[in-house]
Amino acid sequence: MDCNGVCNGASLEDNCGECDDNPDNDCEQDCAGEWGGDAVNDNCNTCDSDSSNDCEQDCAGEWGGSLVDDECDICGGDN
């Protein structure tokens, strides 16, 4: 019997406990290794599910960089 109780059935239980015969909708591991989780790597390769702290580009276009425009709008300038 498969997980739905069907004799010689094709249904299988995936890693998230869902039982069906469609492998295209099986749950997947997120970047933190949690099955069915929603954590993703941001542009700085930080894995979490909180999009409010995703890394940003500095004024030179570097992800997670620390350069800022000075008072004269010069990226990384010394004011």
Coordinates of C-alpha atoms in Angstrom, one line a residue:
M1 CA 0.0 0.0 0.0
D2 CA 1.1 3.5 -0.7
C3 CA 0.8 6.4 1.8
N4 CA -2.9 7.0 0.6
G5 CA -3.7 3.3 1.4
V6 CA -4.0 2.3 -2.3
C7 CA -2.8 -1.2 -3.0
N8 CA 0.2 -0.9 -5.5
G9 CA -0.5 2.8 -5.6
A10 CA 2.1 5.4 -6.7
S11 CA 1.7 8.0 -3.9
L12 CA 4.7 8.8 -1.8
E13 CA 5.1 10.9 1.3
D14 CA 7.6 13.8 0.7
N15 CA 10.0 15.2 3.3
C16 CA 7.2 17.7 4.5
G17 CA 4.7 14.9 5.1
E18 CA 2.6 15.5 1.9
C19 CA 1.3 12.3 0.3
D20 CA 0.6 12.3 -3.4
D21 CA 1.8 10.9 -6.7
N22 CA 3.1 14.1 -8.2
P23 CA 6.9 14.5 -7.7
D24 CA 6.8 18.0 -9.3
N25 CA 5.2 19.5 -6.1
D26 CA 7.5 17.8 -3.5
C27 CA 8.8 20.1 -0.9
E28 CA 12.5 21.2 -1.1
Q29 CA 15.1 22.2 1.3
D30 CA 15.8 25.9 1.8
C31 CA 19.4 27.3 2.1
A32 CA 19.3 26.7 5.9
G33 CA 18.5 23.0 5.3
E34 CA 14.9 23.2 6.4
W35 CA 12.4 21.1 4.4
G36 CA 9.7 23.4 3.1
G37 CA 11.4 26.4 4.7
D38 CA 11.5 29.9 3.1
A39 CA 15.0 31.0 3.8
V40 CA 16.9 32.2 0.7
N41 CA 20.4 33.6 0.1
D42 CA 20.5 37.3 -0.5
N43 CA 23.1 39.0 -2.7
C44 CA 25.7 38.8 0.0
N45 CA 25.1 35.1 0.4
T46 CA 23.4 35.4 3.8
C47 CA 20.8 32.7 4.3
D48 CA 17.6 33.8 6.1
S49 CA 13.9 34.4 5.7
D50 CA 14.0 38.1 6.9
S51 CA 14.0 40.3 3.8
S52 CA 14.2 43.4 5.9
N53 CA 17.9 42.9 6.5
D54 CA 19.0 41.9 3.0
C55 CA 22.3 43.4 2.0
E56 CA 22.3 46.4 -0.3
Q57 CA 24.6 47.8 -2.8
D58 CA 26.9 50.7 -1.8
C59 CA 27.4 53.7 -4.1
A60 CA 30.1 51.9 -6.0
G61 CA 27.7 49.0 -6.7
E62 CA 29.3 46.5 -4.3
W63 CA 26.9 44.2 -2.5
G64 CA 27.4 44.6 1.2
G65 CA 30.0 47.4 0.6
S66 CA 30.3 50.4 2.9
L67 CA 31.0 53.2 0.6
V68 CA 28.6 56.2 0.7
D69 CA 28.3 59.4 -1.3
D70 CA 29.9 62.4 0.5
E71 CA 28.5 65.9 0.6
C72 CA 29.7 66.5 -2.9
D73 CA 28.0 63.3 -4.2
I74 CA 31.4 61.6 -4.6
C75 CA 31.2 57.9 -3.9
G76 CA 33.7 57.2 -1.1
G77 CA 34.8 60.8 -1.1
D78 CA 36.2 62.6 1.9
N79 CA 33.7 65.5 2.0

